[in-house]
mmCIF file of C-alpha atoms in Angstrom:
data_model
loop_
_atom_site.group_PDB
_atom_site.id
_atom_site.type_symbol
_atom_site.label_atom_id
_atom_site.label_comp_id
_atom_site.label_asym_id
_atom_site.label_seq_id
_atom_site.Cartn_x
_atom_site.Cartn_y
_atom_site.Cartn_z
ATOM 1 C CA MET A 27 81.800 43.818 -58.304
ATOM 2 C CA GLN A 28 82.130 47.381 -57.071
ATOM 3 C CA GLY A 29 84.521 48.250 -59.922
ATOM 4 C CA THR A 30 82.090 46.735 -62.425
ATOM 5 C CA LEU A 31 79.213 48.866 -61.145
ATOM 6 C CA GLN A 32 81.407 51.969 -61.197
ATOM 7 C CA VAL A 33 82.121 51.334 -64.899
ATOM 8 C CA LEU A 34 78.383 50.888 -65.618
ATOM 9 C CA ASN A 35 77.611 54.140 -63.790
ATOM 10 C CA GLU A 36 80.282 55.924 -65.780
ATOM 11 C CA LEU A 37 78.862 54.577 -69.068
ATOM 12 C CA GLU A 38 75.421 55.825 -68.054
ATOM 13 C CA ARG A 39 76.777 59.274 -67.169
ATOM 14 C CA ALA A 40 78.584 59.399 -70.530
ATOM 15 C CA GLY A 41 75.327 58.597 -72.351
ATOM 16 C CA VAL A 42 76.603 55.306 -73.789
ATOM 17 C CA LEU A 43 73.745 53.656 -71.847
ATOM 18 C CA GLY A 44 70.352 55.273 -71.457
ATOM 19 C CA ARG A 45 69.714 53.481 -68.152
ATOM 20 C CA TYR A 46 70.730 50.145 -66.656
ATOM 21 C CA ALA A 47 69.545 47.750 -63.931
ATOM 22 C CA ILE A 48 70.729 44.397 -62.605
ATOM 23 C CA GLY A 49 68.494 41.421 -63.400
ATOM 24 C CA GLY A 50 68.898 37.656 -63.725
ATOM 25 C CA ALA A 51 70.209 35.568 -60.847
ATOM 26 C CA MET A 52 72.025 38.468 -59.202
ATOM 27 C CA GLY A 53 68.908 40.621 -59.432
ATOM 28 C CA ALA A 54 66.926 37.835 -57.777
ATOM 29 C CA THR A 55 69.637 37.460 -55.120
ATOM 30 C CA PHE A 56 68.814 41.007 -54.019
ATOM 31 C CA TYR A 57 65.439 39.658 -52.777
ATOM 32 C CA VAL A 58 66.084 35.984 -51.957
ATOM 33 C CA GLU A 59 68.818 33.674 -50.661
ATOM 34 C CA PRO A 60 72.127 33.941 -52.608
ATOM 35 C CA LEU A 61 71.864 32.096 -55.957
ATOM 36 C CA LEU A 62 74.909 30.703 -57.706
ATOM 37 C CA THR A 63 75.751 32.515 -60.920
ATOM 38 C CA PHE A 64 78.903 33.368 -62.843
ATOM 39 C CA ASP A 65 77.426 36.125 -65.037
ATOM 40 C CA LEU A 66 76.031 39.520 -64.167
ATOM 41 C CA ASP A 67 72.908 40.136 -66.287
ATOM 42 C CA VAL A 68 72.465 43.834 -66.936
ATOM 43 C CA PHE A 69 69.355 45.147 -68.675
ATOM 44 C CA VAL A 70 69.948 48.338 -70.601
ATOM 45 C CA VAL A 71 68.033 51.047 -72.373
ATOM 46 C CA LEU A 72 70.151 51.868 -75.378
ATOM 47 C CA PRO A 73 70.231 55.166 -77.210
ATOM 48 C CA ARG A 74 68.545 54.617 -80.610
ATOM 49 C CA ALA A 75 70.987 54.152 -83.474
ATOM 50 C CA GLY A 76 70.347 55.332 -87.045
ATOM 51 C CA GLY A 77 67.009 54.027 -88.339
ATOM 52 C CA GLY A 78 65.769 53.528 -84.746
ATOM 53 C CA LEU A 79 67.492 50.169 -84.424
ATOM 54 C CA LEU A 80 68.606 48.824 -81.049
ATOM 55 C CA SER A 81 72.257 47.899 -81.260
ATOM 56 C CA LEU A 82 74.779 46.859 -78.637
ATOM 57 C CA ALA A 83 77.638 47.722 -81.009
ATOM 58 C CA PRO A 84 78.261 51.295 -79.707
ATOM 59 C CA LEU A 85 78.269 49.995 -76.128
ATOM 60 C CA TYR A 86 80.733 47.210 -76.964
ATOM 61 C CA GLU A 87 82.886 49.739 -78.821
ATOM 62 C CA ALA A 88 82.928 52.083 -75.808
ATOM 63 C CA LEU A 89 83.881 49.167 -73.562
ATOM 64 C CA ARG A 90 86.672 48.055 -75.906
ATOM 65 C CA ALA A 91 88.012 51.621 -75.871
ATOM 66 C CA ARG A 92 88.183 51.342 -72.054
ATOM 67 C CA GLY A 93 90.078 48.047 -72.311
ATOM 68 C CA TYR A 94 87.208 45.628 -71.582
ATOM 69 C CA ALA A 95 87.154 42.644 -73.928
ATOM 70 C CA GLU A 96 84.237 40.527 -75.110
ATOM 71 C CA GLU A 97 84.220 36.881 -74.053
ATOM 72 C CA GLY A 98 81.455 34.993 -75.808
ATOM 73 C CA GLU A 99 78.160 36.720 -75.013
ATOM 74 C CA CYS A 100 79.670 38.694 -72.141
ATOM 75 C CA VAL A 101 82.080 41.560 -71.666
ATOM 76 C CA MET A 102 84.644 41.106 -68.912
ATOM 77 C CA ILE A 103 84.408 44.266 -66.798
ATOM 78 C CA GLU A 104 86.750 44.461 -63.806
ATOM 79 C CA GLY A 105 86.850 40.659 -63.601
ATOM 80 C CA VAL A 106 83.083 40.113 -63.829
ATOM 81 C CA PRO A 107 81.485 38.691 -67.002
ATOM 82 C CA VAL A 108 78.637 41.081 -67.795
ATOM 83 C CA GLN A 109 75.893 40.100 -70.196
ATOM 84 C CA PHE A 110 74.048 43.116 -71.562
ATOM 85 C CA LEU A 111 70.407 42.576 -72.481
ATOM 86 C CA PRO A 112 68.719 45.439 -74.333
ATOM 87 C CA ALA A 113 65.150 46.358 -73.372
ATOM 88 C CA TYR A 114 63.518 44.905 -76.478
ATOM 89 C CA ASN A 115 59.880 44.843 -75.372
ATOM 90 C CA ALA A 116 57.339 46.746 -73.276
ATOM 91 C CA LEU A 117 57.817 44.604 -70.160
ATOM 92 C CA LEU A 118 61.585 45.194 -70.099
ATOM 93 C CA GLU A 119 61.154 48.913 -70.773
ATOM 94 C CA GLU A 120 58.734 49.170 -67.855
ATOM 95 C CA ALA A 121 61.001 47.046 -65.617
ATOM 96 C CA LEU A 122 63.945 49.345 -66.302
ATOM 97 C CA ALA A 123 61.919 52.524 -65.816
ATOM 98 C CA GLN A 124 60.699 51.275 -62.410
ATOM 99 C CA ALA A 125 63.905 49.595 -61.204
ATOM 100 C CA ARG A 126 64.911 50.156 -57.569
ATOM 101 C CA GLU A 127 67.717 52.530 -56.727
ATOM 102 C CA THR A 128 70.080 50.876 -54.258
ATOM 103 C CA ALA A 129 73.779 50.650 -53.405
ATOM 104 C CA TYR A 130 76.415 47.947 -53.361
ATOM 105 C CA ASP A 131 78.646 48.958 -50.479
ATOM 106 C CA LYS A 132 78.846 52.664 -51.317
ATOM 107 C CA THR A 133 78.387 52.435 -55.081
ATOM 108 C CA PRO A 134 74.934 53.405 -56.329
ATOM 109 C CA THR A 135 73.233 50.966 -58.666
ATOM 110 C CA ARG A 136 69.790 49.746 -59.727
ATOM 111 C CA VAL A 137 68.076 46.372 -59.420
ATOM 112 C CA LEU A 138 64.891 45.321 -61.203
ATOM 113 C CA ARG A 139 61.867 45.014 -58.913
ATOM 114 C CA ALA A 140 61.121 41.465 -57.715
ATOM 115 C CA GLU A 141 57.712 41.617 -59.410
ATOM 116 C CA HIS A 142 59.331 42.455 -62.747
ATOM 117 C CA LEU A 143 61.940 39.705 -62.291
ATOM 118 C CA ALA A 144 59.087 37.228 -61.825
ATOM 119 C CA ALA A 145 57.230 38.586 -64.874
ATOM 120 C CA ILE A 146 60.370 38.376 -67.032
ATOM 121 C CA CYS A 147 60.811 34.736 -65.939
ATOM 122 C CA LEU A 148 57.204 34.025 -66.899
ATOM 123 C CA GLN A 149 57.741 35.617 -70.295
ATOM 124 C CA THR A 150 61.023 33.758 -70.901
ATOM 125 C CA GLY A 151 59.522 30.468 -69.769
ATOM 126 C CA ARG A 152 62.499 28.118 -69.356
ATOM 127 C CA ASP A 153 62.739 25.486 -66.614
ATOM 128 C CA LYS A 154 65.199 27.629 -64.654
ATOM 129 C CA ASP A 155 62.809 30.589 -64.904
ATOM 130 C CA ARG A 156 60.058 28.460 -63.391
ATOM 131 C CA GLU A 157 62.370 27.553 -60.507
ATOM 132 C CA ARG A 158 63.263 31.221 -60.027
ATOM 133 C CA VAL A 159 59.596 32.201 -59.867
ATOM 134 C CA ARG A 160 59.101 29.519 -57.211
ATOM 135 C CA ILE A 161 61.975 30.954 -55.145
ATOM 136 C CA LEU A 162 60.739 34.535 -55.570
ATOM 137 C CA ARG A 163 57.241 33.483 -54.471
ATOM 138 C CA ALA A 164 58.648 31.674 -51.435
ATOM 139 C CA GLN A 165 61.188 34.237 -50.248
ATOM 140 C CA ALA A 166 60.757 37.691 -51.807
ATOM 141 C CA LYS A 167 58.220 40.033 -50.298
ATOM 142 C CA LEU A 168 56.228 40.460 -53.491
ATOM 143 C CA ASP A 169 53.744 43.332 -53.675
ATOM 144 C CA MET A 170 50.827 41.283 -54.989
ATOM 145 C CA ASP A 171 48.780 44.320 -56.111
ATOM 146 C CA TYR A 172 51.738 45.679 -58.038
ATOM 147 C CA LEU A 173 52.448 42.231 -59.504
ATOM 148 C CA ALA A 174 48.823 41.862 -60.601
ATOM 149 C CA GLY A 175 49.147 45.117 -62.552
ATOM 150 C CA VAL A 176 52.339 43.947 -64.258
ATOM 151 C CA LEU A 177 50.803 40.569 -65.156
ATOM 152 C CA THR A 178 47.675 42.210 -66.585
ATOM 153 C CA ARG A 179 49.558 44.817 -68.621
ATOM 154 C CA HIS A 180 51.765 42.153 -70.189
ATOM 155 C CA GLN A 181 49.210 39.328 -70.543
ATOM 156 C CA LEU A 182 50.993 37.002 -68.134
ATOM 157 C CA GLU A 183 48.191 36.104 -65.685
ATOM 158 C CA ALA A 184 47.478 32.724 -67.281
ATOM 159 C CA LYS A 185 51.134 31.712 -67.107
ATOM 160 C CA TRP A 186 51.369 32.907 -63.491
ATOM 161 C CA ASN A 187 48.317 30.827 -62.546
ATOM 162 C CA GLU A 188 49.684 27.820 -64.420
ATOM 163 C CA TRP A 189 53.087 28.035 -62.704
ATOM 164 C CA LYS A 190 51.545 28.784 -59.326
ATOM 165 C CA GLY A 191 49.927 25.347 -59.567
ATOM 166 C CA MET B 30 51.386 9.653 -49.148
ATOM 167 C CA GLU B 31 53.629 8.920 -46.179
ATOM 168 C CA ARG B 32 53.694 11.619 -43.511
ATOM 169 C CA LEU B 33 56.971 13.172 -42.377
ATOM 170 C CA THR B 34 58.266 12.152 -39.001
ATOM 171 C CA PRO B 35 58.467 15.062 -36.511
ATOM 172 C CA GLU B 36 62.264 14.888 -36.711
ATOM 173 C CA ILE B 37 62.325 15.288 -40.516
ATOM 174 C CA ALA B 38 59.637 17.978 -40.404
ATOM 175 C CA ARG B 39 61.782 19.893 -37.905
ATOM 176 C CA LEU B 40 64.836 19.615 -40.190
ATOM 177 C CA PHE B 41 62.864 20.916 -43.201
ATOM 178 C CA ALA B 42 61.494 23.789 -41.129
ATOM 179 C CA ALA B 43 65.029 24.696 -40.007
ATOM 180 C CA LYS B 44 66.230 24.699 -43.640
ATOM 181 C CA GLU B 45 63.349 26.959 -44.635
ATOM 182 C CA GLU B 46 64.117 29.287 -41.743
ATOM 183 C CA ARG B 47 67.773 29.468 -42.836
ATOM 184 C CA ARG B 48 66.720 30.358 -46.397
ATOM 185 C CA HIS B 49 64.640 33.251 -45.085
ATOM 186 C CA MET B 50 67.538 34.366 -42.881
ATOM 187 C CA LEU B 51 69.853 34.347 -45.929
ATOM 188 C CA ALA B 52 67.272 36.252 -47.982
ATOM 189 C CA ALA B 53 67.280 39.009 -45.356
ATOM 190 C CA LEU B 54 71.062 39.614 -45.518
ATOM 191 C CA PRO B 55 72.349 42.921 -46.948
ATOM 192 C CA PHE B 56 73.003 42.790 -50.715
ATOM 193 C CA ALA B 57 76.806 43.125 -50.369
ATOM 194 C CA GLU B 58 76.867 40.218 -47.905
ATOM 195 C CA LYS B 59 74.855 38.103 -50.371
ATOM 196 C CA VAL B 60 77.309 38.923 -53.169
ATOM 197 C CA ARG B 61 80.137 37.727 -50.921
ATOM 198 C CA ALA B 62 78.181 34.481 -50.366
ATOM 199 C CA VAL B 63 77.731 34.074 -54.147
ATOM 200 C CA VAL B 64 81.494 34.451 -54.608
ATOM 201 C CA ARG B 65 82.091 31.805 -51.931
ATOM 202 C CA MET B 66 79.737 29.476 -53.856
ATOM 203 C CA GLN B 67 81.586 30.301 -57.100
ATOM 204 C CA LYS B 68 84.867 29.241 -55.450
ATOM 205 C CA MET B 69 83.309 25.897 -54.462
ATOM 206 C CA ALA B 70 81.597 25.239 -57.803
ATOM 207 C CA ALA B 71 84.307 26.476 -60.197
ATOM 208 C CA PRO B 72 86.667 23.442 -59.990
ATOM 209 C CA LEU B 73 83.775 21.045 -60.667
ATOM 210 C CA LEU B 74 82.485 23.067 -63.609
ATOM 211 C CA ARG B 75 85.976 23.511 -65.086
ATOM 212 C CA ALA B 76 86.518 19.728 -64.801
ATOM 213 C CA ARG B 77 83.364 19.326 -66.910
ATOM 214 C CA GLY B 78 84.789 21.708 -69.520
ATOM 215 C CA ARG B 79 82.832 24.825 -68.595
ATOM 216 C CA PRO B 80 85.244 27.757 -68.317
ATOM 217 C CA VAL B 81 84.029 29.880 -65.407
ATOM 218 C CA ARG B 82 85.642 32.724 -63.481
ATOM 219 C CA VAL B 83 85.329 33.562 -59.836
ATOM 220 C CA TRP B 84 84.523 37.248 -59.376
ATOM 221 C CA PRO B 85 86.989 39.520 -57.582
ATOM 222 C CA LEU B 86 85.539 41.364 -54.600
#
């Protein structure tokens, strides 16, 4: 995974990505027990294309030029299938802006905050998201004041209360 | 609802304690654990027709 993160850092330095952070199951694994996954979900702020549209095409092109091929919805980067998810709404933009700086071995990287991971699960709303929220509540040290702010800003309190049971 | 016997309650508590211990591991150690799980799960998933890859470390 170190090689994968080095490529992401290089893409960010080159301006192909505005900013990136790890989310999904691997993001959650940062805060809770290891969760089985085969994909690395990476949230990205993309530079705006012509007409202000968000497009992954320039990123995929830059990756192809570096020899990394697409496989379904992922790009295989140094042996790890990476799924890029553009920040397409206010919650994701905020989550990326406030992501935690960390390191994997000695490679710097970013991981979404646990509170944002929970909020994104609430917004997405699938069964597996509900299970992930349960695990985050049980094991991650959530900052409840911070979480309350996120839930209020993104109108997710009702869903949180419903899922909290 | 039937109450848990002390023996079963102790087993559940031990499992919960282990989960919290795993949650406290360094990130790189957790990634290594995920890869170990991938190695265990991959043959089963491939047999069901899901093409998965184990990550290199």
